[in-house]
Amino acid sequence: MTNIGVFDILGPIMVGPSSSHTAGAARLGKVARSIAGEDIVEVTFMLHGSFGKTYKGHGTDRALVAGIMGMSPCDDRLIDSLNIAKKNGVKVTFKEVDLGDYHPNTVKFLMKCKSGKECQLIGSSIGGGNIEIVEINGNKVQFSGAYSTIITSHKDIPGTVAKVTGILYESKINIAFMNLVRSQKGKNATMTFEVDSKIPDKIIESIKSIEGIEKVIIINPVEDNE
């Protein structure tokens, strides 16, 4: 009988044996790539809980790297993503760590970009291929990657939320979910909007022009067929 490895099994939405450890991990990698916004040359994956214990056996390492390289969970190349990254000069390192009170399938990405920029992201694979992003560059957030997402970093001053939601209202963009976190009253805050439609460039520029807005990040939905 021919020996068949778990990565020879192709499912309808993923390559690999586990929706949490492969499909979810690949989606986390794709969101991390979007956050970086440019070519990544080095990534350290800080693997927490179950991810740290089983990442080789379940192929989490290959799935995370596949996502960083822009591959979807159903991409046949996922199986060979480690070699593909090496050929493209992308250095990857895996470390088992205790990140604290997080979901057991959690990873912290430490990314270095070609320009020298460094980015961080913490996300969890919460089951069934679904993910949750909980921190970006030290700022607490909460979103799934399933919707077009707007993330703002801004000063905690009155009227900022109303101004952003007003821009979305005028453009007939419906807010599916919203989350606001601040470090301290009157200091820095982060807003996350998950919306039902694609975000036009003109809206991004309008939000950037609001007083107190320091940075705007746009993330497109993570699609399996990209």
XYZ file of C-alpha atoms in Angstrom:
226
model
C 0.000 0.000 0.000
C 1.276 3.474 -0.834
C 2.226 5.576 2.166
C 0.185 8.788 2.224
C 1.160 11.619 4.518
C -1.319 14.014 6.048
C -0.138 16.767 3.691
C -1.090 14.654 0.677
C -4.746 14.998 1.688
C -6.463 17.911 -0.029
C -9.656 19.142 1.552
C -12.180 21.525 0.033
C -10.761 24.604 1.792
C -7.311 23.628 2.998
C -4.225 21.483 2.678
C -3.382 19.523 5.824
C -4.999 17.650 8.693
C -6.405 20.363 10.961
C -8.554 23.414 10.388
C -7.151 25.055 13.531
C -3.497 24.179 12.991
C -3.292 24.589 9.214
C -6.189 26.584 7.708
C -6.376 28.975 10.655
C -2.606 29.301 10.808
C -2.377 30.135 7.099
C -5.041 32.814 7.507
C -3.169 34.313 10.442
C -0.072 34.488 8.265
C -1.959 36.267 5.485
C -3.288 38.892 7.892
C 0.219 39.393 9.288
C 1.455 39.928 5.725
C -1.263 42.562 5.200
C -0.277 44.350 8.404
C 3.359 44.469 7.278
C 2.213 46.010 4.001
C 5.475 45.250 2.211
C 7.943 42.459 1.501
C 8.937 40.531 4.625
C 12.526 39.315 4.908
C 12.513 37.759 8.376
C 9.854 36.373 10.713
C 10.055 34.884 14.189
C 6.953 32.883 15.101
C 6.407 32.807 18.886
C 4.192 29.729 19.307
C 1.954 29.502 22.377
C 0.124 26.518 23.877
C -0.907 23.784 21.464
C 0.740 25.606 18.577
C 4.089 25.354 20.356
C 3.684 21.688 21.249
C 2.477 20.312 17.925
C 3.476 22.786 15.218
C 5.697 20.344 13.303
C 3.376 17.341 13.440
C 0.296 19.310 12.428
C 2.086 21.403 9.832
C 1.431 24.698 11.612
C 4.949 25.821 10.697
C 4.330 25.309 6.985
C 0.885 26.909 7.177
C 2.139 30.040 8.957
C 4.954 30.483 6.455
C 2.544 29.885 3.565
C 0.356 32.700 4.828
C 3.317 35.039 5.198
C 4.207 34.217 1.586
C 0.675 35.115 0.476
C -0.682 31.591 0.007
C -4.232 30.581 0.904
C -5.106 27.529 3.065
C -6.013 25.518 -0.055
C -2.832 26.323 -2.003
C -0.963 23.125 -2.938
C 2.326 24.971 -2.413
C 1.632 25.136 1.328
C 3.286 21.731 1.676
C 6.593 23.143 0.436
C 6.305 26.642 1.915
C 9.442 26.343 4.081
C 11.586 25.620 1.039
C 9.841 28.341 -0.969
C 10.561 30.884 1.762
C 14.212 29.843 1.860
C 14.536 30.189 -1.915
C 13.041 33.678 -1.682
C 15.488 34.718 1.029
C 12.901 34.880 3.813
C 14.392 33.803 7.142
C 11.955 32.043 9.483
C 12.414 30.996 13.113
C 10.021 29.109 15.394
C 10.058 29.407 19.186
C 7.835 27.745 21.755
C 6.794 30.359 24.333
C 4.228 31.105 27.017
C 2.370 34.256 25.979
C 0.132 34.196 29.028
C -3.651 34.166 29.078
C -4.343 33.526 25.406
C -6.167 30.864 23.402
C -3.981 27.718 23.177
C -3.613 28.113 19.394
C -1.938 31.517 19.459
C 1.103 32.915 17.665
C 3.016 36.168 17.946
C 4.620 37.335 14.703
C 7.833 39.364 14.894
C 8.367 40.619 11.356
C 11.182 42.514 9.669
C 10.471 44.111 6.302
C 12.728 44.835 3.361
C 12.673 48.554 4.174
C 13.868 47.876 7.710
C 10.437 48.405 9.261
C 9.486 46.011 12.081
C 5.928 44.853 12.839
C 4.300 42.667 15.453
C 0.999 40.850 15.566
C -0.675 38.407 17.938
C -3.486 36.203 16.656
C -5.315 33.004 17.534
C -6.802 30.171 15.512
C -10.076 29.637 17.363
C -11.460 26.596 15.546
C -12.919 25.619 12.186
C -10.331 27.694 10.376
C -11.578 30.886 12.038
C -9.118 33.391 13.468
C -9.021 36.335 15.836
C -6.414 39.103 15.846
C -5.872 40.507 19.336
C -2.832 42.775 19.115
C -0.992 44.796 16.457
C 2.292 46.544 17.209
C 1.546 46.510 20.929
C -1.993 47.894 20.514
C -4.948 45.785 21.629
C -7.439 45.037 18.841
C -10.128 42.479 18.103
C -11.188 41.383 14.629
C -11.663 38.209 12.613
C -10.164 38.933 9.188
C -13.448 37.875 7.583
C -14.512 41.447 6.813
C -12.894 44.517 5.322
C -11.311 46.065 8.394
C -10.254 49.591 9.313
C -7.862 50.049 12.224
C -7.010 53.517 13.503
C -4.411 54.635 15.992
C -5.378 58.007 17.415
C -5.353 60.368 20.355
C -8.156 59.788 22.846
C -10.026 63.038 22.272
C -13.805 63.691 22.081
C -15.497 63.353 18.699
C -13.047 61.004 16.985
C -15.431 58.029 16.929
C -18.297 60.185 15.636
C -16.147 61.649 12.854
C -15.018 58.221 11.592
C -18.497 56.685 11.774
C -19.869 59.780 10.045
C -17.519 59.276 7.103
C -18.607 55.642 6.811
C -22.292 56.640 7.032
C -21.948 59.249 4.288
C -20.346 56.617 2.051
C -23.140 54.119 2.830
C -20.700 51.646 4.377
C -22.318 49.515 7.054
C -20.388 48.700 10.222
C -20.684 45.011 11.151
C -18.539 45.169 14.291
C -16.676 47.900 16.137
C -14.151 47.807 18.972
C -12.428 50.646 20.858
C -9.484 50.225 23.223
C -7.465 52.958 24.925
C -4.287 52.756 26.970
C -5.261 55.595 29.298
C -7.782 58.448 29.367
C -6.598 61.212 27.071
C -3.670 59.177 25.726
C -3.542 56.702 22.828
C -6.501 54.686 21.557
C -7.177 52.110 18.859
C -10.431 51.634 16.956
C -11.321 48.648 14.826
C -14.198 48.666 12.325
C -15.248 45.534 10.462
C -17.477 46.587 7.564
C -19.697 44.919 4.985
C -18.135 46.310 1.821
C -14.811 47.191 0.240
C -13.233 50.385 1.532
C -12.563 53.003 -1.210
C -9.283 54.901 -1.168
C -11.081 58.224 -0.769
C -12.501 57.082 2.576
C -9.053 56.105 3.797
C -7.770 59.584 2.981
C -10.766 61.203 4.684
C -10.143 59.249 7.879
C -6.442 60.091 7.807
C -7.324 63.788 7.660
C -9.255 63.716 10.948
C -7.534 65.607 13.753
C -5.860 63.205 16.176
C -5.722 60.243 13.773
C -2.104 59.105 13.656
C -2.300 55.948 11.548
C -4.850 54.017 9.485
C -4.481 50.348 8.513
C -6.798 48.670 6.007
C -7.083 44.878 5.835
C -9.013 43.085 3.130
C -10.893 39.864 3.932
C -8.847 36.667 4.016
C -10.158 34.562 1.133
C -9.399 30.873 0.651
C -9.401 31.076 -3.139
C -6.910 33.926 -3.569
